[in-house]
Amino acid sequence: SRTRYASFFTHNPFFGKGRNLTVLCGILASTTVALVVTLIPWFNTQFKTVPVQVTYVMPALGFGALLFILDELRKFYIRKYPKSILAKIAW
């Protein structure tokens, strides 16, 4: 709830007053586990997994970027119009 109107670029987990390196460690750890389980052949046989094709990864990255942009636009609108119904819903 602290970042309901603060932009990612002014309050992010990597530097500044919102610095939280635990988030960065979590991102790196989860990405490493996902890559190990899907790309190393021994894990593929143990867990019955296969590498994910790029055609399935790209839409997920695109939708993630779209959601990030929409959230930043929502926060911008809330900062610009703090008395609006959208700002009241955000709190």
mmCIF file of N, CA and C in Angstrom:
data_model
loop_
_atom_site.group_PDB
_atom_site.id
_atom_site.type_symbol
_atom_site.label_atom_id
_atom_site.label_comp_id
_atom_site.label_asym_id
_atom_site.label_seq_id
_atom_site.Cartn_x
_atom_site.Cartn_y
_atom_site.Cartn_z
ATOM 1 N N SER A 1 0.813 -1.193 0.000
ATOM 2 C CA SER A 1 0.000 0.000 0.000
ATOM 3 C C SER A 1 0.861 1.264 0.000
ATOM 4 N N ARG A 2 2.146 1.150 0.355
ATOM 5 C CA ARG A 2 2.997 2.337 0.358
ATOM 6 C C ARG A 2 3.249 2.853 -1.046
ATOM 7 N N THR A 3 3.229 1.964 -2.027
ATOM 8 C CA THR A 3 3.561 2.380 -3.389
ATOM 9 C C THR A 3 2.328 2.445 -4.277
ATOM 10 N N ARG A 4 1.190 2.737 -3.714
ATOM 11 C CA ARG A 4 -0.024 2.776 -4.529
ATOM 12 C C ARG A 4 -0.013 3.904 -5.532
ATOM 13 N N TYR A 5 0.776 4.961 -5.259
ATOM 14 C CA TYR A 5 0.871 6.070 -6.201
ATOM 15 C C TYR A 5 2.311 6.434 -6.549
ATOM 16 N N ALA A 6 3.297 5.831 -5.885
ATOM 17 C CA ALA A 6 4.702 6.126 -6.175
ATOM 18 C C ALA A 6 5.161 5.301 -7.377
ATOM 19 N N SER A 7 5.793 5.939 -8.312
ATOM 20 C CA SER A 7 6.270 5.267 -9.508
ATOM 21 C C SER A 7 7.408 4.313 -9.171
ATOM 22 N N PHE A 8 7.564 3.292 -9.977
ATOM 23 C CA PHE A 8 8.673 2.354 -9.814
ATOM 24 C C PHE A 8 10.009 3.070 -9.916
ATOM 25 N N PHE A 9 10.071 4.085 -10.743
ATOM 26 C CA PHE A 9 11.328 4.782 -10.997
ATOM 27 C C PHE A 9 11.741 5.687 -9.839
ATOM 28 N N THR A 10 10.815 6.053 -8.963
ATOM 29 C CA THR A 10 11.165 6.851 -7.793
ATOM 30 C C THR A 10 11.226 6.015 -6.521
ATOM 31 N N HIS A 11 10.590 4.868 -6.508
ATOM 32 C CA HIS A 11 10.554 4.015 -5.323
ATOM 33 C C HIS A 11 10.695 2.567 -5.780
ATOM 34 N N ASN A 12 11.934 2.131 -6.015
ATOM 35 C CA ASN A 12 12.149 0.771 -6.507
ATOM 36 C C ASN A 12 13.032 -0.007 -5.541
ATOM 37 N N PRO A 13 13.068 -1.333 -5.649
ATOM 38 C CA PRO A 13 13.823 -2.152 -4.687
ATOM 39 C C PRO A 13 15.329 -2.169 -4.912
ATOM 40 N N PHE A 14 15.839 -1.531 -5.936
ATOM 41 C CA PHE A 14 17.256 -1.631 -6.260
ATOM 42 C C PHE A 14 18.096 -0.498 -5.685
ATOM 43 N N PHE A 15 17.559 0.712 -5.579
ATOM 44 C CA PHE A 15 18.289 1.833 -4.988
ATOM 45 C C PHE A 15 17.300 2.875 -4.497
ATOM 46 N N GLY A 16 17.770 3.787 -3.693
ATOM 47 C CA GLY A 16 16.904 4.852 -3.180
ATOM 48 C C GLY A 16 16.306 4.488 -1.836
ATOM 49 N N LYS A 17 15.265 5.225 -1.459
ATOM 50 C CA LYS A 17 14.676 5.027 -0.132
ATOM 51 C C LYS A 17 13.900 3.714 -0.017
ATOM 52 N N GLY A 18 13.494 3.139 -1.127
ATOM 53 C CA GLY A 18 12.776 1.872 -1.090
ATOM 54 C C GLY A 18 13.660 0.670 -1.324
ATOM 55 N N ARG A 19 14.963 0.820 -1.119
ATOM 56 C CA ARG A 19 15.918 -0.248 -1.414
ATOM 57 C C ARG A 19 15.617 -1.499 -0.592
ATOM 58 N N ASN A 20 15.519 -2.621 -1.283
ATOM 59 C CA ASN A 20 15.265 -3.904 -0.653
ATOM 60 C C ASN A 20 15.966 -4.974 -1.487
ATOM 61 N N LEU A 21 17.189 -5.276 -1.123
ATOM 62 C CA LEU A 21 17.975 -6.222 -1.909
ATOM 63 C C LEU A 21 17.493 -7.661 -1.749
ATOM 64 N N THR A 22 16.650 -7.931 -0.765
ATOM 65 C CA THR A 22 16.072 -9.259 -0.616
ATOM 66 C C THR A 22 15.213 -9.599 -1.828
ATOM 67 N N VAL A 23 14.528 -8.622 -2.372
ATOM 68 C CA VAL A 23 13.716 -8.832 -3.570
ATOM 69 C C VAL A 23 14.605 -9.239 -4.743
ATOM 70 N N LEU A 24 15.738 -8.563 -4.895
ATOM 71 C CA LEU A 24 16.665 -8.905 -5.963
ATOM 72 C C LEU A 24 17.196 -10.334 -5.794
ATOM 73 N N CYS A 25 17.523 -10.723 -4.566
ATOM 74 C CA CYS A 25 17.979 -12.095 -4.307
ATOM 75 C C CYS A 25 16.881 -13.097 -4.646
ATOM 76 N N GLY A 26 15.645 -12.780 -4.332
ATOM 77 C CA GLY A 26 14.535 -13.672 -4.647
ATOM 78 C C GLY A 26 14.318 -13.812 -6.143
ATOM 79 N N ILE A 27 14.442 -12.717 -6.874
ATOM 80 C CA ILE A 27 14.300 -12.761 -8.328
ATOM 81 C C ILE A 27 15.386 -13.638 -8.942
ATOM 82 N N LEU A 28 16.621 -13.434 -8.491
ATOM 83 C CA LEU A 28 17.738 -14.231 -9.015
ATOM 84 C C LEU A 28 17.598 -15.706 -8.654
ATOM 85 N N ALA A 29 17.195 -16.001 -7.419
ATOM 86 C CA ALA A 29 17.057 -17.396 -6.995
ATOM 87 C C ALA A 29 15.951 -18.111 -7.763
ATOM 88 N N SER A 30 14.804 -17.483 -7.924
ATOM 89 C CA SER A 30 13.701 -18.141 -8.631
ATOM 90 C C SER A 30 14.016 -18.317 -10.112
ATOM 91 N N THR A 31 14.690 -17.351 -10.713
ATOM 92 C CA THR A 31 15.078 -17.484 -12.113
ATOM 93 C C THR A 31 16.095 -18.603 -12.283
ATOM 94 N N THR A 32 17.044 -18.705 -11.367
ATOM 95 C CA THR A 32 18.050 -19.763 -11.432
ATOM 96 C C THR A 32 17.415 -21.133 -11.297
ATOM 97 N N VAL A 33 16.511 -21.306 -10.357
ATOM 98 C CA VAL A 33 15.843 -22.596 -10.176
ATOM 99 C C VAL A 33 15.043 -22.964 -11.419
ATOM 100 N N ALA A 34 14.316 -22.011 -11.980
ATOM 101 C CA ALA A 34 13.525 -22.284 -13.182
ATOM 102 C C ALA A 34 14.417 -22.698 -14.346
ATOM 103 N N LEU A 35 15.540 -22.006 -14.532
ATOM 104 C CA LEU A 35 16.438 -22.349 -15.630
ATOM 105 C C LEU A 35 17.106 -23.701 -15.418
ATOM 106 N N VAL A 36 17.505 -23.999 -14.185
ATOM 107 C CA VAL A 36 18.149 -25.283 -13.899
ATOM 108 C C VAL A 36 17.182 -26.430 -14.148
ATOM 109 N N VAL A 37 15.959 -26.310 -13.658
ATOM 110 C CA VAL A 37 14.988 -27.395 -13.786
ATOM 111 C C VAL A 37 14.584 -27.629 -15.238
ATOM 112 N N THR A 38 14.551 -26.578 -16.033
ATOM 113 C CA THR A 38 14.084 -26.769 -17.413
ATOM 114 C C THR A 38 15.199 -26.974 -18.432
ATOM 115 N N LEU A 39 16.438 -26.570 -18.136
ATOM 116 C CA LEU A 39 17.481 -26.637 -19.151
ATOM 117 C C LEU A 39 18.518 -27.741 -18.943
ATOM 118 N N ILE A 40 18.712 -28.230 -17.725
ATOM 119 C CA ILE A 40 19.716 -29.274 -17.487
ATOM 120 C C ILE A 40 19.075 -30.640 -17.732
ATOM 121 N N PRO A 41 19.673 -31.449 -18.620
ATOM 122 C CA PRO A 41 19.055 -32.723 -19.011
ATOM 123 C C PRO A 41 18.766 -33.671 -17.844
ATOM 124 N N TRP A 42 19.633 -33.744 -16.844
ATOM 125 C CA TRP A 42 19.376 -34.654 -15.722
ATOM 126 C C TRP A 42 18.095 -34.275 -14.992
ATOM 127 N N PHE A 43 17.889 -32.968 -14.772
ATOM 128 C CA PHE A 43 16.657 -32.513 -14.129
ATOM 129 C C PHE A 43 15.446 -32.762 -15.027
ATOM 130 N N ASN A 44 15.648 -32.673 -16.340
ATOM 131 C CA ASN A 44 14.553 -32.953 -17.268
ATOM 132 C C ASN A 44 14.041 -34.370 -17.098
ATOM 133 N N THR A 45 14.953 -35.329 -16.949
ATOM 134 C CA THR A 45 14.512 -36.724 -16.779
ATOM 135 C C THR A 45 13.912 -36.952 -15.403
ATOM 136 N N GLN A 46 14.445 -36.323 -14.374
ATOM 137 C CA GLN A 46 13.936 -36.520 -13.013
ATOM 138 C C GLN A 46 12.558 -35.891 -12.811
ATOM 139 N N PHE A 47 12.374 -34.700 -13.306
ATOM 140 C CA PHE A 47 11.122 -33.968 -13.107
ATOM 141 C C PHE A 47 10.198 -34.009 -14.313
ATOM 142 N N LYS A 48 10.626 -34.711 -15.369
ATOM 143 C CA LYS A 48 9.847 -34.818 -16.604
ATOM 144 C C LYS A 48 9.493 -33.427 -17.155
ATOM 145 N N THR A 49 10.517 -32.590 -17.277
ATOM 146 C CA THR A 49 10.339 -31.254 -17.822
ATOM 147 C C THR A 49 11.043 -31.152 -19.165
ATOM 148 N N VAL A 50 10.713 -30.130 -19.912
ATOM 149 C CA VAL A 50 11.377 -29.846 -21.183
ATOM 150 C C VAL A 50 11.651 -28.340 -21.228
ATOM 151 N N PRO A 51 12.657 -27.925 -21.995
ATOM 152 C CA PRO A 51 12.890 -26.482 -22.138
ATOM 153 C C PRO A 51 11.680 -25.777 -22.760
ATOM 154 N N VAL A 52 11.390 -24.600 -22.273
ATOM 155 C CA VAL A 52 10.259 -23.827 -22.774
ATOM 156 C C VAL A 52 10.672 -23.144 -24.069
ATOM 157 N N GLN A 53 9.827 -23.261 -25.091
ATOM 158 C CA GLN A 53 10.129 -22.643 -26.380
ATOM 159 C C GLN A 53 9.965 -21.125 -26.296
ATOM 160 N N VAL A 54 10.752 -20.440 -27.085
ATOM 161 C CA VAL A 54 10.728 -18.973 -27.092
ATOM 162 C C VAL A 54 9.346 -18.459 -27.503
ATOM 163 N N THR A 55 8.648 -19.198 -28.341
ATOM 164 C CA THR A 55 7.315 -18.752 -28.784
ATOM 165 C C THR A 55 6.324 -18.677 -27.628
ATOM 166 N N TYR A 56 6.594 -19.397 -26.538
ATOM 167 C CA TYR A 56 5.720 -19.330 -25.362
ATOM 168 C C TYR A 56 6.209 -18.299 -24.350
ATOM 169 N N VAL A 57 7.487 -17.982 -24.377
ATOM 170 C CA VAL A 57 8.040 -17.034 -23.425
ATOM 171 C C VAL A 57 7.746 -15.595 -23.849
ATOM 172 N N MET A 58 7.847 -15.310 -25.122
ATOM 173 C CA MET A 58 7.705 -13.934 -25.604
ATOM 174 C C MET A 58 6.336 -13.316 -25.297
ATOM 175 N N PRO A 59 5.215 -14.023 -25.481
ATOM 176 C CA PRO A 59 3.934 -13.400 -25.097
ATOM 177 C C PRO A 59 3.861 -13.082 -23.608
ATOM 178 N N ALA A 60 4.435 -13.938 -22.776
ATOM 179 C CA ALA A 60 4.421 -13.672 -21.339
ATOM 180 C C ALA A 60 5.228 -12.416 -21.010
ATOM 181 N N LEU A 61 6.367 -12.237 -21.654
ATOM 182 C CA LEU A 61 7.159 -11.028 -21.441
ATOM 183 C C LEU A 61 6.421 -9.789 -21.931
ATOM 184 N N GLY A 62 5.746 -9.921 -23.059
ATOM 185 C CA GLY A 62 4.969 -8.795 -23.595
ATOM 186 C C GLY A 62 3.824 -8.405 -22.682
ATOM 187 N N PHE A 63 3.079 -9.389 -22.185
ATOM 188 C CA PHE A 63 1.969 -9.088 -21.280
ATOM 189 C C PHE A 63 2.475 -8.528 -19.957
ATOM 190 N N GLY A 64 3.610 -9.021 -19.486
ATOM 191 C CA GLY A 64 4.197 -8.470 -18.266
ATOM 192 C C GLY A 64 4.576 -7.011 -18.442
ATOM 193 N N ALA A 65 5.184 -6.690 -19.580
ATOM 194 C CA ALA A 65 5.541 -5.294 -19.863
ATOM 195 C C ALA A 65 4.290 -4.428 -19.980
ATOM 196 N N LEU A 66 3.248 -4.952 -20.603
ATOM 197 C CA LEU A 66 1.987 -4.214 -20.734
ATOM 198 C C LEU A 66 1.376 -3.930 -19.361
ATOM 199 N N LEU A 67 1.372 -4.917 -18.479
ATOM 200 C CA LEU A 67 0.827 -4.708 -17.138
ATOM 201 C C LEU A 67 1.647 -3.680 -16.362
ATOM 202 N N PHE A 68 2.969 -3.717 -16.523
ATOM 203 C CA PHE A 68 3.831 -2.732 -15.865
ATOM 204 C C PHE A 68 3.501 -1.326 -16.356
ATOM 205 N N ILE A 69 3.343 -1.155 -17.657
ATOM 206 C CA ILE A 69 3.022 0.152 -18.233
ATOM 207 C C ILE A 69 1.650 0.630 -17.766
ATOM 208 N N LEU A 70 0.666 -0.265 -17.758
ATOM 209 C CA LEU A 70 -0.673 0.121 -17.302
ATOM 210 C C LEU A 70 -0.665 0.526 -15.828
ATOM 211 N N ASP A 71 0.114 -0.175 -15.004
ATOM 212 C CA ASP A 71 0.200 0.177 -13.589
ATOM 213 C C ASP A 71 0.875 1.533 -13.398
ATOM 214 N N GLU A 72 1.921 1.803 -14.183
ATOM 215 C CA GLU A 72 2.578 3.111 -14.089
ATOM 216 C C GLU A 72 1.630 4.221 -14.558
ATOM 217 N N LEU A 73 0.829 3.976 -15.579
ATOM 218 C CA LEU A 73 -0.152 4.969 -16.026
ATOM 219 C C LEU A 73 -1.219 5.205 -14.962
ATOM 220 N N ARG A 74 -1.642 4.128 -14.295
ATOM 221 C CA ARG A 74 -2.617 4.262 -13.212
ATOM 222 C C ARG A 74 -2.045 5.126 -12.080
ATOM 223 N N LYS A 75 -0.791 4.868 -11.702
ATOM 224 C CA LYS A 75 -0.159 5.649 -10.646
ATOM 225 C C LYS A 75 0.011 7.108 -11.055
ATOM 226 N N PHE A 76 0.345 7.351 -12.320
ATOM 227 C CA PHE A 76 0.463 8.724 -12.814
ATOM 228 C C PHE A 76 -0.875 9.449 -12.709
ATOM 229 N N TYR A 77 -1.950 8.767 -13.108
ATOM 230 C CA TYR A 77 -3.281 9.364 -13.031
ATOM 231 C C TYR A 77 -3.653 9.681 -11.590
ATOM 232 N N ILE A 78 -3.315 8.787 -10.664
ATOM 233 C CA ILE A 78 -3.627 9.010 -9.254
ATOM 234 C C ILE A 78 -2.839 10.195 -8.706
ATOM 235 N N ARG A 79 -1.577 10.336 -9.118
ATOM 236 C CA ARG A 79 -0.789 11.491 -8.674
ATOM 237 C C ARG A 79 -1.322 12.795 -9.255
ATOM 238 N N LYS A 80 -1.789 12.741 -10.499
ATOM 239 C CA LYS A 80 -2.278 13.950 -11.166
ATOM 240 C C LYS A 80 -3.658 14.360 -10.635
ATOM 241 N N TYR A 81 -4.515 13.385 -10.360
ATOM 242 C CA TYR A 81 -5.875 13.651 -9.883
ATOM 243 C C TYR A 81 -6.102 12.901 -8.566
ATOM 244 N N PRO A 82 -5.607 13.431 -7.449
ATOM 245 C CA PRO A 82 -5.711 12.707 -6.181
ATOM 246 C C PRO A 82 -7.123 12.611 -5.609
ATOM 247 N N LYS A 83 -8.056 13.395 -6.104
ATOM 248 C CA LYS A 83 -9.439 13.358 -5.606
ATOM 249 C C LYS A 83 -10.347 12.499 -6.485
ATOM 250 N N SER A 84 -9.811 11.851 -7.487
ATOM 251 C CA SER A 84 -10.633 11.078 -8.419
ATOM 252 C C SER A 84 -11.107 9.769 -7.799
ATOM 253 N N ILE A 85 -12.054 9.138 -8.442
ATOM 254 C CA ILE A 85 -12.578 7.862 -7.963
ATOM 255 C C ILE A 85 -11.515 6.776 -8.019
ATOM 256 N N LEU A 86 -10.644 6.847 -8.994
ATOM 257 C CA LEU A 86 -9.556 5.864 -9.099
ATOM 258 C C LEU A 86 -8.599 5.970 -7.917
ATOM 259 N N ALA A 87 -8.332 7.190 -7.464
ATOM 260 C CA ALA A 87 -7.480 7.378 -6.298
ATOM 261 C C ALA A 87 -8.146 6.841 -5.030
ATOM 262 N N LYS A 88 -9.440 7.007 -4.931
ATOM 263 C CA LYS A 88 -10.164 6.479 -3.777
ATOM 264 C C LYS A 88 -10.184 4.963 -3.784
ATOM 265 N N ILE A 89 -10.290 4.370 -4.956
ATOM 266 C CA ILE A 89 -10.270 2.916 -5.060
ATOM 267 C C ILE A 89 -8.886 2.374 -4.702
ATOM 268 N N ALA A 90 -7.837 3.113 -5.067
ATOM 269 C CA ALA A 90 -6.467 2.657 -4.825
ATOM 270 C C ALA A 90 -6.147 2.604 -3.339
ATOM 271 N N TRP A 91 -6.781 3.423 -2.534
ATOM 272 C CA TRP A 91 -6.486 3.417 -1.114
ATOM 273 C C TRP A 91 -7.377 2.430 -0.435
#
